[in-house]
Coordinates of C-alpha atoms in Angstrom, one line a residue:
M1 CA 79.3 43.5 55.7
P2 CA 79.7 42.0 52.2
A3 CA 78.9 44.2 49.2
T4 CA 76.1 42.0 48.1
S5 CA 74.4 42.3 51.5
L6 CA 74.6 46.1 51.4
Q7 CA 73.2 46.1 47.9
S8 CA 70.3 43.9 48.9
I9 CA 69.5 46.2 51.8
R10 CA 69.5 49.3 49.5
E11 CA 67.2 47.5 47.1
H12 CA 64.7 46.4 49.7
P13 CA 61.4 48.2 48.8
V14 CA 60.6 49.4 52.4
L15 CA 64.2 50.4 53.2
K16 CA 64.5 52.3 49.9
I17 CA 61.4 54.4 50.8
V18 CA 62.7 54.9 54.4
L19 CA 66.1 56.0 53.1
K20 CA 64.6 58.3 50.5
Y21 CA 62.5 60.2 53.1
F22 CA 65.3 60.2 55.6
V23 CA 67.5 62.0 53.0
V24 CA 64.7 64.5 52.3
T25 CA 64.1 65.1 56.0
L26 CA 67.8 65.6 56.7
G27 CA 68.0 68.0 53.8
I28 CA 65.1 70.1 55.1
L29 CA 66.5 70.1 58.6
I30 CA 69.7 71.6 57.1
D31 CA 67.7 74.1 55.1
A32 CA 65.8 75.2 58.2
I33 CA 69.0 75.8 60.1
A34 CA 70.5 77.7 57.2
L35 CA 67.5 80.0 56.9
E36 CA 66.4 80.5 60.5
L37 CA 69.9 80.6 62.2
F38 CA 72.0 82.3 59.5
L39 CA 70.0 84.1 56.7
V40 CA 66.8 85.3 58.3
P41 CA 68.3 87.0 61.3
N42 CA 70.6 88.9 59.0
H43 CA 67.9 89.8 56.4
V44 CA 69.6 87.8 53.6
L45 CA 67.4 86.5 50.8
D46 CA 67.4 83.3 48.6
G47 CA 66.2 82.9 45.1
G48 CA 63.0 81.4 43.8
L49 CA 59.8 81.2 45.7
T50 CA 61.7 81.0 49.0
G51 CA 63.2 84.4 48.2
I52 CA 59.7 85.9 47.7
S53 CA 58.6 84.2 50.9
L54 CA 61.5 85.7 52.8
M55 CA 60.7 89.2 51.6
I56 CA 57.1 88.8 52.8
E57 CA 58.3 87.5 56.1
Y58 CA 60.6 90.4 56.6
K59 CA 57.7 92.8 56.0
T60 CA 55.0 90.9 57.9
D61 CA 56.7 88.6 60.3
W62 CA 54.5 85.7 59.2
P63 CA 55.9 82.2 59.6
L64 CA 58.3 81.4 56.8
G65 CA 57.3 77.8 56.4
L66 CA 53.6 78.7 56.0
I67 CA 54.4 81.3 53.4
V68 CA 56.6 78.9 51.4
S69 CA 53.9 76.2 51.6
A70 CA 51.2 78.5 50.4
F71 CA 53.2 79.6 47.4
N72 CA 54.2 76.0 46.6
L73 CA 50.7 74.4 47.0
P74 CA 49.6 74.8 43.4
F75 CA 52.9 73.4 42.2
I76 CA 52.2 70.1 44.0
F77 CA 49.4 69.5 41.5
L78 CA 51.6 70.7 38.6
G79 CA 54.3 68.3 39.8
M80 CA 51.8 65.5 39.8
R81 CA 51.0 66.2 36.1
Q82 CA 54.5 66.9 34.9
V83 CA 56.6 64.3 36.9
G84 CA 54.3 61.9 38.7
K85 CA 52.4 61.0 41.9
R86 CA 55.5 59.9 43.8
F87 CA 57.2 63.2 43.2
A88 CA 54.0 65.1 44.2
F89 CA 53.7 63.2 47.4
A90 CA 57.4 63.7 48.3
Y91 CA 57.0 67.4 47.4
A92 CA 54.0 67.7 49.8
Y93 CA 55.9 65.8 52.5
A94 CA 58.9 68.2 52.1
L95 CA 56.7 71.3 52.5
V96 CA 55.0 69.9 55.7
I97 CA 58.4 69.1 57.3
F98 CA 59.9 72.4 56.1
T99 CA 57.0 74.3 57.9
I100 CA 57.6 72.3 61.1
F101 CA 61.4 72.8 61.1
T102 CA 61.4 76.4 60.2
Q103 CA 58.8 77.2 62.9
A104 CA 60.8 75.2 65.5
F105 CA 64.0 77.2 64.8
H106 CA 62.2 80.5 64.3
H107 CA 62.7 81.7 67.9
V108 CA 66.3 80.4 68.3
G109 CA 68.9 83.1 68.2
A110 CA 71.2 83.7 65.3
I111 CA 74.5 81.7 65.4
T112 CA 76.4 84.7 64.1
E113 CA 75.6 88.3 63.3
N114 CA 78.6 88.7 61.1
E115 CA 77.3 89.2 57.6
L116 CA 80.2 87.5 55.8
L117 CA 80.0 84.4 58.0
S118 CA 76.2 84.4 57.6
I119 CA 76.2 84.3 53.8
A120 CA 79.2 81.9 53.6
F121 CA 77.8 79.3 56.0
G122 CA 74.2 80.0 55.3
G123 CA 74.7 79.6 51.6
F124 CA 76.7 76.5 52.0
L125 CA 74.2 74.8 54.3
L126 CA 71.3 76.0 52.2
G127 CA 72.8 74.4 49.1
A128 CA 73.7 71.2 50.9
G129 CA 70.1 70.9 52.2
V130 CA 68.4 71.6 48.9
G131 CA 70.8 69.1 47.2
L132 CA 69.8 66.4 49.6
V133 CA 66.1 67.1 49.1
L134 CA 66.6 66.8 45.3
R135 CA 68.6 63.6 45.7
G136 CA 65.6 62.2 47.7
G137 CA 63.3 63.0 44.8
A138 CA 61.5 66.0 46.3
C139 CA 61.7 69.8 46.2
I140 CA 60.5 72.8 48.1
D141 CA 60.5 75.4 45.3
G142 CA 58.2 75.2 42.3
T143 CA 60.2 77.7 40.3
E144 CA 61.9 74.9 38.4
L145 CA 58.7 73.3 37.4
V146 CA 57.4 76.5 35.9
A147 CA 60.8 77.0 34.2
L148 CA 60.6 73.5 32.8
M149 CA 57.1 74.2 31.3
I150 CA 58.3 77.4 29.7
S151 CA 61.4 75.8 28.2
R152 CA 59.3 73.1 26.6
K153 CA 57.2 75.7 24.8
S154 CA 60.0 78.1 23.8
N155 CA 63.7 78.3 22.9
I156 CA 64.6 79.5 26.4
S157 CA 66.4 76.9 28.6
T158 CA 65.3 76.1 32.1
G159 CA 68.4 77.6 33.5
Q160 CA 67.8 80.9 31.7
V161 CA 64.2 81.1 32.9
I162 CA 65.3 80.5 36.6
L163 CA 68.1 83.1 36.2
I164 CA 65.7 85.7 34.8
F165 CA 63.2 85.0 37.6
N166 CA 65.8 85.4 40.3
L167 CA 67.3 88.6 38.8
I168 CA 63.8 90.0 39.1
I169 CA 63.6 89.0 42.7
F170 CA 67.0 90.5 43.6
T171 CA 66.1 93.7 41.7
V172 CA 62.9 94.0 43.8
A173 CA 64.9 93.3 46.9
A174 CA 67.3 96.1 46.1
F175 CA 64.4 98.6 46.1
L176 CA 62.8 97.1 49.3
F177 CA 65.9 96.5 51.4
G178 CA 68.7 98.3 49.7
V179 CA 71.4 97.4 47.2
D180 CA 73.7 96.0 49.9
R181 CA 71.1 93.5 51.0
A182 CA 70.4 92.5 47.4
L183 CA 74.1 92.0 46.6
L184 CA 74.6 89.9 49.7
S185 CA 71.5 87.8 48.8
L186 CA 72.8 87.3 45.3
L187 CA 76.2 86.1 46.7
T188 CA 74.3 83.7 49.0
Y189 CA 72.3 82.4 46.1
Y190 CA 75.5 81.8 44.0
I191 CA 77.2 79.9 46.9
A192 CA 74.0 77.8 47.4
S193 CA 73.7 77.0 43.7
R194 CA 77.3 75.8 43.5
I195 CA 76.9 73.5 46.5
I196 CA 73.6 72.1 45.1
D197 CA 75.6 71.2 42.0
K198 CA 78.0 69.2 44.0
V199 CA 75.5 67.5 46.3
E200 CA 72.8 66.7 43.8
E201 CA 75.4 65.8 41.1
G202 CA 74.4 68.4 38.6
L203 CA 71.4 70.6 38.1
D204 CA 71.5 70.7 34.3
T205 CA 68.1 70.7 32.6
A206 CA 68.7 67.3 30.9
K207 CA 70.2 64.0 31.8
Q208 CA 71.0 61.3 29.4
V209 CA 70.3 57.8 30.6
I210 CA 71.5 54.5 29.1
V211 CA 69.9 51.3 30.3
I212 CA 71.3 47.8 29.5
T213 CA 68.6 45.1 30.1
D214 CA 67.4 41.8 28.8
D215 CA 64.0 43.2 27.7
A216 CA 63.8 46.9 27.0
E217 CA 60.2 47.2 25.7
P218 CA 58.3 46.9 29.0
I219 CA 60.6 49.5 30.6
A220 CA 60.3 51.8 27.6
D221 CA 56.5 51.3 27.6
E222 CA 56.3 52.4 31.3
I223 CA 58.6 55.4 30.7
Y224 CA 56.4 56.4 27.8
K225 CA 53.2 56.1 29.9
R226 CA 54.4 57.6 33.1
L227 CA 56.9 60.2 31.9
G228 CA 55.8 60.8 28.3
R229 CA 59.4 60.3 27.1
T230 CA 60.3 58.5 23.9
V231 CA 63.1 55.9 24.1
T232 CA 65.6 54.7 21.5
I233 CA 66.2 50.9 21.7
S234 CA 69.1 49.1 20.0
S235 CA 70.6 45.6 20.2
A236 CA 73.7 45.1 22.3
R237 CA 75.9 42.1 23.3
G238 CA 77.8 41.7 26.6
L239 CA 81.1 39.9 26.5
V240 CA 80.0 37.6 29.3
S241 CA 76.2 38.2 29.6
G242 CA 75.5 37.7 25.9
K243 CA 72.6 39.3 24.0
K244 CA 71.1 42.4 25.6
E245 CA 69.1 45.5 24.7
M246 CA 70.2 49.0 25.2
M247 CA 67.9 52.0 25.8
Y248 CA 68.7 55.6 25.4
V249 CA 66.5 58.4 26.8
V250 CA 66.9 62.1 27.7
I251 CA 65.0 63.3 30.7
T252 CA 65.0 66.2 33.2
R253 CA 66.6 65.7 36.6
L254 CA 63.2 66.0 38.3
E255 CA 62.1 62.9 36.4
L256 CA 65.2 60.9 37.3
P257 CA 64.0 59.3 40.6
E258 CA 60.8 58.2 38.8
L259 CA 62.8 56.7 35.9
R260 CA 65.0 54.8 38.4
E261 CA 61.9 53.3 40.0
I262 CA 60.5 52.3 36.6
V263 CA 63.6 50.5 35.6
H264 CA 64.0 48.8 39.0
E265 CA 60.3 47.6 38.9
S266 CA 60.8 45.9 35.6
D267 CA 64.4 44.6 35.8
A268 CA 66.2 45.0 39.2
S269 CA 69.4 43.7 37.5
A270 CA 69.4 46.3 34.7
F271 CA 72.6 48.3 34.3
I272 CA 72.1 52.1 34.3
T273 CA 74.4 55.0 33.4
I274 CA 73.4 58.6 33.9
S275 CA 75.3 61.7 32.7
D276 CA 74.7 65.4 32.1
V277 CA 73.8 66.8 28.7
N278 CA 75.6 70.0 28.0
E279 CA 73.8 70.9 24.8
I280 CA 70.6 69.7 23.1
I281 CA 69.8 70.3 19.5
G282 CA 66.2 69.3 18.7
K283 CA 63.3 68.5 21.0
H284 CA 64.8 65.6 23.1
V285 CA 63.3 66.8 26.4
Q286 CA 59.9 67.7 25.2
K287 CA 57.0 65.4 26.2
V288 CA 54.8 63.6 23.8
E289 CA 51.2 64.8 23.4
P290 CA 48.8 63.5 26.1
A291 CA 46.6 62.0 23.4
V292 CA 49.4 59.8 22.2
V293 CA 50.0 58.5 25.7
E294 CA 46.2 57.8 26.0
E295 CA 46.4 55.8 22.8
L296 CA 49.3 53.8 24.2
E297 CA 47.4 53.1 27.5
G298 CA 44.4 52.0 25.4
G299 CA 46.4 49.1 24.0
E300 CA 48.5 50.6 21.1
S301 CA 51.8 48.9 20.5
F302 CA 55.0 50.7 21.6
V303 CA 57.2 52.3 19.0
P304 CA 60.7 53.3 20.1
G305 CA 61.4 57.0 20.0
D306 CA 63.6 58.5 17.3
H307 CA 66.1 60.6 19.2

C-alpha cells in the first residue's frame, strides 16, 4: 500500500480514535497479564497507586482492579482540569478495562513460581503495557498527576516526587512483607520503568515541541485555552514551501496527545518535531493563571509567550 494511503488511514478521525483505544486496551491487557500471572502470585509489588493497591489486595484479597479504580477515581477529575476532557475520558476507560482484565485473570494460575523469572518477565510486561497505555493518551496511575502539581508549585521535579513517593511505598512494604519482598519489588519497578522509557519514548517531565505551519496564531490560541501553555512564535522560510511560522512550546508528556490533536485540528499538514528536555531553567512548564485563560476566552487577543 502506498505511503500516502497509509498516512490518510492514520489521519482518518474515526480510525485514529479506534487505533488510540486499541493501543490503550492492548497495553492494559499486557498489564493485567504481568500483574495477575507473574507479580501477584509471587507477592511482588509495583510503585505508585498500583503498589498501594497490591499491598491492600495481599492483606484483604479484594479484587485488584476495583482497588486501583477506587484510588484513581479522584484523579480522573484532576486529569480533566490539568490535561483535558479527552485525557480524563481515556483515563476512565483505562480503569474500567483494567478492572475487567485483572478480574478475568485473577483465578488463572501463575505462569511461573520462580521469583527471578517473575520479576524479570513481570517487570518487562508491566513496563511494556504501561508504555502502550501512555502512548494511547491514557494512564492507570494518578501518581504522576499529583507529582506534576507539586512540581509546579515547588523546586522539586516530577521525577523526584515520584521517586520519593515510591521509596515510601517500598519502605512500608519492607515492614509488612519483609525486606526481601521489598527489594524484589524495587527491582521489578526499576525494570518496568526502563521498559516504559523505551516503549513510550521517554518519561521526562517536559517535552519541547516545534511546529512549522502556515498560520500559528489559531493553534497557539487553542494551546493557550486548552492547555494553559504559552507559545513562542517566530517567522520561518522553507526552501520549497516558502514563508512559514514556527511555534515553540514546552509541555508535559501527559499533555502531548492533546497538543497533537490541537495541531491536527487546525492544520493537518503542519510539521511537528518532539524531543525530550533534559534540564529546564525558569518556569517553562508552569501553567498560566486560570483568570488569564478566562480573559482570552472572553475575546482578548493572543500574545505569544516569552519562553
